[in-house]
């Protein structure tokens, strides 16, 4: 067999591609007319039955199993693009079906009540003050879940919850809380974390036998703590609670890993400064509200979904982002209780609920996932 | 303006789509010739420069910004499909460029030395026996990282490491170890986990003041432990170490959360059976080797990569899976040390390194990610 000529092949491809572009543009123009029809008649953009028929029809046209598969993939993308274009026309005429969220100019930050987990002086307290101001009307509860319960009962207007640390990763269990309760993310705050080793006044590092702190903080200081391999490490509810405990028990063998602020608040001595593994350690907190609202300038959407346990389902779900040109910033999976090795996904995407591609992607996922919830746009 | 007629629009679309399918098939035929040329000349399938030129050319052809964007997306998919087809032809002729892995009939399980973390009676010990047999030549080390170091130094042929629990989620820090060391996943084992509360003989639940266990096990029993809110919870290296500690100290106020096997091994009494939050709790362990090999029947690939910190990069990377029809089973992100809120991703995909779509997807990611490592095919 003669070796094919590359130049000749490429010229053929260029000719074919020119035709494909022309047909694609014709196709989009007709889709624009379909959108007009749908706007006039109030019909939904997404018609799952029609899309299924179309995929079956194009498969039928193609020769050979490999091409049938490929043609189906190609038209899955073409139809997503067509839907996205239709949504963009609807958006321009303010006819998009609501996703259950209301746009607001700005979140109200004055004259509100805010709940956080922990005690005074915890990093979450600092987060509240950074977001709502120094004189914010803030109060604290013992557990993460309590903050959300307070929100639900109307005791607080907002709750502040840590979700991620730049060193230790995600506060995974708080993702579970977000999916279980009816609350929405309306903002986020980044708080610098600088851990110190605190002890009772007069104590020194050589006295220490037991170190108390939140589990995440112990991990964040693992290099320093592991260099004292004989210390017991005990995890308590939060860093400030650890400092409080050491202060109350007044025992020289006890130390706490917490913030300098906590040390000042509880009158403890700084036995060792800056013991975190990494410099520039930061914790990200979420601001939660009962109301499904988003600020006009919001640029990040968090969504959670479960995928049916059949091969290819995650591929189809994530295809909604890819085919719509929507970028994912983060994706996390969590096991679903009672369904071993099935996962619930949490995804952060770039964009605003009023943008057509975002709208199209989320509408597509709603139709395909076993369950989906938009956790917020902020 | 007259409302467009839906039936008429759909007939037009059907005609256009018939043309697109025909052109697509012509295109694939020419791509087959390009593959022949590349097989003859030994040229690489992926030519980033040529793909960039093609995308610029089709953008140029399209009218209007929205269509330019869409045409670029469409051709990104078309070119991925073309590459995948070319790889499939190369695979059929055994000409695929190696991904650095060697296929083997089966992993050797006899006459091998296996290292696990923990002490005898730990769940990881059970995992070793399940995979390598009851009489496996196994020994233990103190920390997860030590297992991998033993592997690296040639002290062991395989290491066994827990990676995920059906209730508590991923053993996140072990993912970091996988990305940092040169070792490869060659197998996995699922071990049922059934925690019990162990105490010294003669003790009862009402004596208990402090509970020792691995952090994950404490989380897995949080409902039971929280119902005894006054107990101190102390995390130790593993569940068996907790049982050993309680046995050695002989103190009625101390209890351990561990397996029934650990209780038998250390002569402890079962103060309370089955205290896990969920029934059917299972831990998944990975089997690691120094050698980049995979079994012929392997059906899951784990890959890790970092994405450049520019908008759209994760979208492009994951597009390689989507456009190749490769399903993802799991995706996890971990913060990258010293790069706040940038992530390293860990993805499990379905398939085998000898399959063209898998090969194509991974070759694409290698070209686009800041870094990529195939952790194993098993």
PDB file of C-alpha atoms in Angstrom, chain A residues 1 3-6 9-10 12-14 16-28 30-31 33-34 36-38 40-41 43 47 50 54 58 61-64 66-67 70-71 73-75 77-78 81 84-85 88 143 164-170 172-173 190 215 219 226 232-235 245 278-280 282-284 309-316 318-319 321-338 340-341 343 345 350, chain B residues 1 3-6 9-10 12-14 16-28 30-31 33-34 36-38 40-41 43 47 50 54 58 61-64 66-67 70-71 73-75 77-78 81 84-85 88 143 164-170 172-173 190 215 219 226 232-235 245 278-280 282-284 309-316 318-319 321-338 340-341 343 345 350:
ATOM      1  CA  UNK A   1       0.000   0.000   0.000  1.00  0.00           C
ATOM      2  CA  UNK A   3       1.878   5.771   2.081  1.00  0.00           C
ATOM      3  CA  UNK A   4      -0.875   8.430   2.028  1.00  0.00           C
ATOM      4  CA  UNK A   5       0.195  11.975   1.340  1.00  0.00           C
ATOM      5  CA  UNK A   6      -0.210  14.162   4.432  1.00  0.00           C
ATOM      6  CA  UNK A   9      -5.144  14.601   3.399  1.00  0.00           C
ATOM      7  CA  UNK A  10      -5.000  17.955   5.119  1.00  0.00           C
ATOM      8  CA  UNK A  12      -9.278  17.323   1.987  1.00  0.00           C
ATOM      9  CA  UNK A  13      -9.888  17.905   5.720  1.00  0.00           C
ATOM     10  CA  UNK A  14      -9.828  21.686   5.254  1.00  0.00           C
ATOM     11  CA  UNK A  16     -14.697  19.138   4.719  1.00  0.00           C
ATOM     12  CA  UNK A  17     -14.271  21.419   7.740  1.00  0.00           C
ATOM     13  CA  UNK A  18     -15.341  24.471   5.735  1.00  0.00           C
ATOM     14  CA  UNK A  19     -18.569  22.623   4.874  1.00  0.00           C
ATOM     15  CA  UNK A  20     -19.098  21.557   8.498  1.00  0.00           C
ATOM     16  CA  UNK A  21     -18.726  25.152   9.713  1.00  0.00           C
ATOM     17  CA  UNK A  22     -21.259  26.335   7.099  1.00  0.00           C
ATOM     18  CA  UNK A  23     -23.776  23.658   8.104  1.00  0.00           C
ATOM     19  CA  UNK A  24     -23.217  24.380  11.779  1.00  0.00           C
ATOM     20  CA  UNK A  25     -24.044  28.039  11.239  1.00  0.00           C
ATOM     21  CA  UNK A  26     -27.163  27.135   9.275  1.00  0.00           C
ATOM     22  CA  UNK A  27     -28.149  24.805  12.098  1.00  0.00           C
ATOM     23  CA  UNK A  28     -27.750  27.528  14.748  1.00  0.00           C
ATOM     24  CA  UNK A  30     -32.723  27.378  12.561  1.00  0.00           C
ATOM     25  CA  UNK A  31     -32.298  26.812  16.321  1.00  0.00           C
ATOM     26  CA  UNK A  33     -36.196  30.149  15.017  1.00  0.00           C
ATOM     27  CA  UNK A  34     -37.043  27.229  17.309  1.00  0.00           C
ATOM     28  CA  UNK A  36     -38.678  32.119  18.847  1.00  0.00           C
ATOM     29  CA  UNK A  37     -41.352  29.463  18.625  1.00  0.00           C
ATOM     30  CA  UNK A  38     -40.677  28.381  22.198  1.00  0.00           C
ATOM     31  CA  UNK A  40     -44.126  32.563  21.726  1.00  0.00           C
ATOM     32  CA  UNK A  41     -45.707  29.326  22.890  1.00  0.00           C
ATOM     33  CA  UNK A  43     -42.693  25.567  25.487  1.00  0.00           C
ATOM     34  CA  UNK A  47     -37.204  18.208  25.237  1.00  0.00           C
ATOM     35  CA  UNK A  50     -36.963  14.763  20.948  1.00  0.00           C
ATOM     36  CA  UNK A  54     -32.525  12.663  17.186  1.00  0.00           C
ATOM     37  CA  UNK A  58     -28.169  10.044  13.494  1.00  0.00           C
ATOM     38  CA  UNK A  61     -27.458   7.232   9.401  1.00  0.00           C
ATOM     39  CA  UNK A  62     -23.827   6.428  10.324  1.00  0.00           C
ATOM     40  CA  UNK A  63     -22.017   3.343   9.031  1.00  0.00           C
ATOM     41  CA  UNK A  64     -20.024   1.116  11.382  1.00  0.00           C
ATOM     42  CA  UNK A  66     -17.281   3.146  15.828  1.00  0.00           C
ATOM     43  CA  UNK A  67     -18.828   5.936  13.751  1.00  0.00           C
ATOM     44  CA  UNK A  70     -18.865   9.002  17.582  1.00  0.00           C
ATOM     45  CA  UNK A  71     -21.841  10.526  15.770  1.00  0.00           C
ATOM     46  CA  UNK A  73     -21.278  11.969  20.947  1.00  0.00           C
ATOM     47  CA  UNK A  74     -21.054  14.698  18.327  1.00  0.00           C
ATOM     48  CA  UNK A  75     -24.797  15.315  18.299  1.00  0.00           C
ATOM     49  CA  UNK A  77     -22.667  18.264  21.929  1.00  0.00           C
ATOM     50  CA  UNK A  78     -24.497  19.899  19.023  1.00  0.00           C
ATOM     51  CA  UNK A  81     -24.974  23.989  22.044  1.00  0.00           C
ATOM     52  CA  UNK A  84     -27.518  26.883  25.272  1.00  0.00           C
ATOM     53  CA  UNK A  85     -28.162  29.271  22.354  1.00  0.00           C
ATOM     54  CA  UNK A  88     -29.335  32.802  25.791  1.00  0.00           C
ATOM     55  CA  UNK A 143     -21.518  22.231  66.969  1.00  0.00           C
ATOM     56  CA  UNK A 164     -11.862  24.478  53.405  1.00  0.00           C
ATOM     57  CA  UNK A 165      -8.337  25.019  54.607  1.00  0.00           C
ATOM     58  CA  UNK A 166      -5.474  25.743  52.245  1.00  0.00           C
ATOM     59  CA  UNK A 167      -3.320  23.045  53.893  1.00  0.00           C
ATOM     60  CA  UNK A 168      -5.622  20.408  55.343  1.00  0.00           C
ATOM     61  CA  UNK A 169      -8.234  20.461  52.582  1.00  0.00           C
ATOM     62  CA  UNK A 170     -11.975  20.343  52.946  1.00  0.00           C
ATOM     63  CA  UNK A 172     -15.715  17.288  54.567  1.00  0.00           C
ATOM     64  CA  UNK A 173     -18.528  16.806  57.069  1.00  0.00           C
ATOM     65  CA  UNK A 190     -10.834  33.858  53.612  1.00  0.00           C
ATOM     66  CA  UNK A 215      -8.363  17.845  64.624  1.00  0.00           C
ATOM     67  CA  UNK A 219      -2.961  18.078  61.243  1.00  0.00           C
ATOM     68  CA  UNK A 226       5.557  14.858  65.368  1.00  0.00           C
ATOM     69  CA  UNK A 232      -0.536  12.913  73.441  1.00  0.00           C
ATOM     70  CA  UNK A 233      -2.675  14.670  70.864  1.00  0.00           C
ATOM     71  CA  UNK A 234      -6.303  15.071  71.864  1.00  0.00           C
ATOM     72  CA  UNK A 235      -8.891  16.509  69.526  1.00  0.00           C
ATOM     73  CA  UNK A 245      -9.615  24.014  78.685  1.00  0.00           C
ATOM     74  CA  UNK A 278       2.943  25.879  55.972  1.00  0.00           C
ATOM     75  CA  UNK A 279       3.160  29.620  56.044  1.00  0.00           C
ATOM     76  CA  UNK A 280       0.242  31.509  54.512  1.00  0.00           C
ATOM     77  CA  UNK A 282      -5.812  30.240  55.203  1.00  0.00           C
ATOM     78  CA  UNK A 283      -9.295  28.951  56.000  1.00  0.00           C
ATOM     79  CA  UNK A 284     -12.257  29.627  53.754  1.00  0.00           C
ATOM     80  CA  UNK A 309     -24.950   3.959  39.743  1.00  0.00           C
ATOM     81  CA  UNK A 310     -24.562   2.993  36.074  1.00  0.00           C
ATOM     82  CA  UNK A 311     -21.434   3.199  33.978  1.00  0.00           C
ATOM     83  CA  UNK A 312     -21.114   6.476  32.112  1.00  0.00           C
ATOM     84  CA  UNK A 313     -23.394   8.545  34.323  1.00  0.00           C
ATOM     85  CA  UNK A 314     -20.745  10.860  35.783  1.00  0.00           C
ATOM     86  CA  UNK A 315     -19.418  11.333  32.265  1.00  0.00           C
ATOM     87  CA  UNK A 316     -22.845  12.513  31.088  1.00  0.00           C
ATOM     88  CA  UNK A 318     -19.975  16.516  33.748  1.00  0.00           C
ATOM     89  CA  UNK A 319     -20.530  16.735  29.990  1.00  0.00           C
ATOM     90  CA  UNK A 321     -20.377  21.651  32.089  1.00  0.00           C
ATOM     91  CA  UNK A 322     -17.880  20.782  29.356  1.00  0.00           C
ATOM     92  CA  UNK A 323     -20.306  21.185  26.428  1.00  0.00           C
ATOM     93  CA  UNK A 324     -21.447  24.520  27.844  1.00  0.00           C
ATOM     94  CA  UNK A 325     -17.934  25.859  28.282  1.00  0.00           C
ATOM     95  CA  UNK A 326     -18.528  26.211  32.026  1.00  0.00           C
ATOM     96  CA  UNK A 327     -15.326  25.912  34.077  1.00  0.00           C
ATOM     97  CA  UNK A 328     -15.185  23.845  37.259  1.00  0.00           C
ATOM     98  CA  UNK A 329     -12.956  25.198  40.009  1.00  0.00           C
ATOM     99  CA  UNK A 330     -13.298  22.347  42.467  1.00  0.00           C
ATOM    100  CA  UNK A 331     -14.933  18.965  42.608  1.00  0.00           C
ATOM    101  CA  UNK A 332     -15.330  16.797  45.710  1.00  0.00           C
ATOM    102  CA  UNK A 333     -17.021  13.450  46.180  1.00  0.00           C
ATOM    103  CA  UNK A 334     -18.531  12.129  49.412  1.00  0.00           C
ATOM    104  CA  UNK A 335     -19.854   8.620  50.047  1.00  0.00           C
ATOM    105  CA  UNK A 336     -23.655   8.373  50.135  1.00  0.00           C
ATOM    106  CA  UNK A 337     -24.845   6.804  53.432  1.00  0.00           C
ATOM    107  CA  UNK A 338     -26.147   3.254  52.965  1.00  0.00           C
ATOM    108  CA  UNK A 340     -21.355   1.766  49.613  1.00  0.00           C
ATOM    109  CA  UNK A 341     -18.962   3.398  47.119  1.00  0.00           C
ATOM    110  CA  UNK A 343     -20.897   9.238  45.726  1.00  0.00           C
ATOM    111  CA  UNK A 345     -20.576  15.277  44.234  1.00  0.00           C
ATOM    112  CA  UNK A 350     -17.449  29.866  37.583  1.00  0.00           C
TER     113      UNK A 350
ATOM    114  CA  UNK B   1     -43.187  38.779  13.347  1.00  0.00           C
ATOM    115  CA  UNK B   3     -44.295  32.650  14.891  1.00  0.00           C
ATOM    116  CA  UNK B   4     -41.930  30.156  13.213  1.00  0.00           C
ATOM    117  CA  UNK B   5     -43.369  26.773  12.364  1.00  0.00           C
ATOM    118  CA  UNK B   6     -41.808  24.039  14.544  1.00  0.00           C
ATOM    119  CA  UNK B   9     -37.779  24.016  11.477  1.00  0.00           C
ATOM    120  CA  UNK B  10     -37.334  20.381  12.420  1.00  0.00           C
ATOM    121  CA  UNK B  12     -34.712  21.788   8.000  1.00  0.00           C
ATOM    122  CA  UNK B  13     -32.636  20.524  10.946  1.00  0.00           C
ATOM    123  CA  UNK B  14     -33.058  16.910   9.829  1.00  0.00           C
ATOM    124  CA  UNK B  16     -28.731  19.705   7.841  1.00  0.00           C
ATOM    125  CA  UNK B  17     -27.962  16.876  10.259  1.00  0.00           C
ATOM    126  CA  UNK B  18     -27.958  14.315   7.463  1.00  0.00           C
ATOM    127  CA  UNK B  19     -25.308  16.431   5.710  1.00  0.00           C
ATOM    128  CA  UNK B  20     -23.261  16.789   8.915  1.00  0.00           C
ATOM    129  CA  UNK B  21     -23.245  13.006   9.455  1.00  0.00           C
ATOM    130  CA  UNK B  22     -22.095  12.462   5.865  1.00  0.00           C
ATOM    131  CA  UNK B  23     -19.265  15.006   6.235  1.00  0.00           C
ATOM    132  CA  UNK B  24     -18.284  13.564   9.607  1.00  0.00           C
ATOM    133  CA  UNK B  25     -17.899  10.113   8.063  1.00  0.00           C
ATOM    134  CA  UNK B  26     -15.849  11.516   5.208  1.00  0.00           C
ATOM    135  CA  UNK B  27     -13.682  13.281   7.763  1.00  0.00           C
ATOM    136  CA  UNK B  28     -13.070  10.098   9.750  1.00  0.00           C
ATOM    137  CA  UNK B  30      -9.443  10.874   5.781  1.00  0.00           C
ATOM    138  CA  UNK B  31      -8.242  10.688   9.418  1.00  0.00           C
ATOM    139  CA  UNK B  33      -5.374   7.838   5.995  1.00  0.00           C
ATOM    140  CA  UNK B  34      -3.530  10.281   8.239  1.00  0.00           C
ATOM    141  CA  UNK B  36      -1.605   5.254   8.002  1.00  0.00           C
ATOM    142  CA  UNK B  37       0.843   8.033   7.203  1.00  0.00           C
ATOM    143  CA  UNK B  38       1.759   8.364  10.890  1.00  0.00           C
ATOM    144  CA  UNK B  40       4.531   4.498   8.237  1.00  0.00           C
ATOM    145  CA  UNK B  41       6.577   7.531   9.239  1.00  0.00           C
ATOM    146  CA  UNK B  43       5.075  10.575  13.518  1.00  0.00           C
ATOM    147  CA  UNK B  47       0.275  17.601  16.997  1.00  0.00           C
ATOM    148  CA  UNK B  50      -1.570  21.809  13.924  1.00  0.00           C
ATOM    149  CA  UNK B  54      -7.083  24.386  12.825  1.00  0.00           C
ATOM    150  CA  UNK B  58     -12.464  27.487  11.844  1.00  0.00           C
ATOM    151  CA  UNK B  61     -14.690  31.010   9.045  1.00  0.00           C
ATOM    152  CA  UNK B  62     -17.565  31.467  11.514  1.00  0.00           C
ATOM    153  CA  UNK B  63     -19.622  34.652  11.706  1.00  0.00           C
ATOM    154  CA  UNK B  64     -20.367  36.297  15.053  1.00  0.00           C
ATOM    155  CA  UNK B  66     -21.102  33.341  19.755  1.00  0.00           C
ATOM    156  CA  UNK B  67     -20.673  31.061  16.726  1.00  0.00           C
ATOM    157  CA  UNK B  70     -19.169  27.314  19.536  1.00  0.00           C
ATOM    158  CA  UNK B  71     -17.283  26.289  16.390  1.00  0.00           C
ATOM    159  CA  UNK B  73     -15.704  23.856  20.948  1.00  0.00           C
ATOM    160  CA  UNK B  74     -17.118  21.679  18.191  1.00  0.00           C
ATOM    161  CA  UNK B  75     -13.751  21.232  16.507  1.00  0.00           C
ATOM    162  CA  UNK B  77     -14.308  17.558  20.050  1.00  0.00           C
ATOM    163  CA  UNK B  78     -13.915  16.600  16.380  1.00  0.00           C
ATOM    164  CA  UNK B  81     -12.396  12.006  18.081  1.00  0.00           C
ATOM    165  CA  UNK B  84      -8.869   8.642  19.339  1.00  0.00           C
ATOM    166  CA  UNK B  85      -9.599   6.917  16.026  1.00  0.00           C
ATOM    167  CA  UNK B  88      -7.264   2.834  17.901  1.00  0.00           C
ATOM    168  CA  UNK B 143       3.201   4.866  59.805  1.00  0.00           C
ATOM    169  CA  UNK B 164     -11.284   4.892  51.293  1.00  0.00           C
ATOM    170  CA  UNK B 165     -14.011   3.956  53.728  1.00  0.00           C
ATOM    171  CA  UNK B 166     -17.628   3.590  52.663  1.00  0.00           C
ATOM    172  CA  UNK B 167     -18.802   5.830  55.526  1.00  0.00           C
ATOM    173  CA  UNK B 168     -15.994   8.229  56.377  1.00  0.00           C
ATOM    174  CA  UNK B 169     -14.744   8.821  52.845  1.00  0.00           C
ATOM    175  CA  UNK B 170     -11.185   9.016  51.644  1.00  0.00           C
ATOM    176  CA  UNK B 172      -6.982  11.867  52.129  1.00  0.00           C
ATOM    177  CA  UNK B 173      -3.368  11.978  53.282  1.00  0.00           C
ATOM    178  CA  UNK B 190     -12.533  -4.402  50.096  1.00  0.00           C
ATOM    179  CA  UNK B 215      -9.562   9.064  64.025  1.00  0.00           C
ATOM    180  CA  UNK B 219     -15.853   9.267  63.192  1.00  0.00           C
ATOM    181  CA  UNK B 226     -21.781  11.221  71.025  1.00  0.00           C
ATOM    182  CA  UNK B 232     -12.824  11.804  76.080  1.00  0.00           C
ATOM    183  CA  UNK B 233     -12.013  10.704  72.566  1.00  0.00           C
ATOM    184  CA  UNK B 234      -8.313  10.265  71.870  1.00  0.00           C
ATOM    185  CA  UNK B 235      -6.991   9.439  68.416  1.00  0.00           C
ATOM    186  CA  UNK B 245      -2.859   0.304  74.809  1.00  0.00           C
ATOM    187  CA  UNK B 278     -23.733   2.408  59.423  1.00  0.00           C
ATOM    188  CA  UNK B 279     -24.085  -1.317  58.860  1.00  0.00           C
ATOM    189  CA  UNK B 280     -22.155  -2.733  55.922  1.00  0.00           C
ATOM    190  CA  UNK B 282     -16.286  -1.377  54.296  1.00  0.00           C
ATOM    191  CA  UNK B 283     -12.742  -0.113  53.809  1.00  0.00           C
ATOM    192  CA  UNK B 284     -10.997  -0.228  50.459  1.00  0.00           C
ATOM    193  CA  UNK B 309      -4.208  28.165  37.651  1.00  0.00           C
ATOM    194  CA  UNK B 310      -6.029  29.807  34.752  1.00  0.00           C
ATOM    195  CA  UNK B 311      -9.754  29.879  34.159  1.00  0.00           C
ATOM    196  CA  UNK B 312     -10.952  27.032  31.982  1.00  0.00           C
ATOM    197  CA  UNK B 313      -8.061  24.655  32.599  1.00  0.00           C
ATOM    198  CA  UNK B 314      -9.976  21.991  34.560  1.00  0.00           C
ATOM    199  CA  UNK B 315     -12.652  22.170  31.885  1.00  0.00           C
ATOM    200  CA  UNK B 316     -10.073  21.374  29.204  1.00  0.00           C
ATOM    201  CA  UNK B 318     -11.758  16.816  31.977  1.00  0.00           C
ATOM    202  CA  UNK B 319     -12.831  17.351  28.375  1.00  0.00           C
ATOM    203  CA  UNK B 321     -12.309  12.120  29.362  1.00  0.00           C
ATOM    204  CA  UNK B 322     -15.662  13.403  28.138  1.00  0.00           C
ATOM    205  CA  UNK B 323     -14.696  13.677  24.448  1.00  0.00           C
ATOM    206  CA  UNK B 324     -13.202  10.184  24.595  1.00  0.00           C
ATOM    207  CA  UNK B 325     -16.282   8.638  26.186  1.00  0.00           C
ATOM    208  CA  UNK B 326     -14.194   7.587  29.209  1.00  0.00           C
ATOM    209  CA  UNK B 327     -16.236   7.352  32.388  1.00  0.00           C
ATOM    210  CA  UNK B 328     -14.958   8.746  35.680  1.00  0.00           C
ATOM    211  CA  UNK B 329     -15.899   6.806  38.797  1.00  0.00           C
ATOM    212  CA  UNK B 330     -14.445   9.130  41.369  1.00  0.00           C
ATOM    213  CA  UNK B 331     -12.752  12.501  41.490  1.00  0.00           C
ATOM    214  CA  UNK B 332     -11.019  14.033  44.500  1.00  0.00           C
ATOM    215  CA  UNK B 333      -9.137  17.277  44.867  1.00  0.00           C
ATOM    216  CA  UNK B 334      -6.352  18.031  47.349  1.00  0.00           C
ATOM    217  CA  UNK B 335      -4.744  21.405  48.036  1.00  0.00           C
ATOM    218  CA  UNK B 336      -1.235  21.783  46.595  1.00  0.00           C
ATOM    219  CA  UNK B 337       1.269  22.728  49.337  1.00  0.00           C
ATOM    220  CA  UNK B 338       2.422  26.362  49.053  1.00  0.00           C
ATOM    221  CA  UNK B 340      -3.252  28.277  48.339  1.00  0.00           C
ATOM    222  CA  UNK B 341      -6.531  27.069  46.810  1.00  0.00           C
ATOM    223  CA  UNK B 343      -5.606  21.669  43.652  1.00  0.00           C
ATOM    224  CA  UNK B 345      -6.784  16.022  41.306  1.00  0.00           C
ATOM    225  CA  UNK B 350     -13.028   2.876  33.880  1.00  0.00           C
TER     226      UNK B 350
END
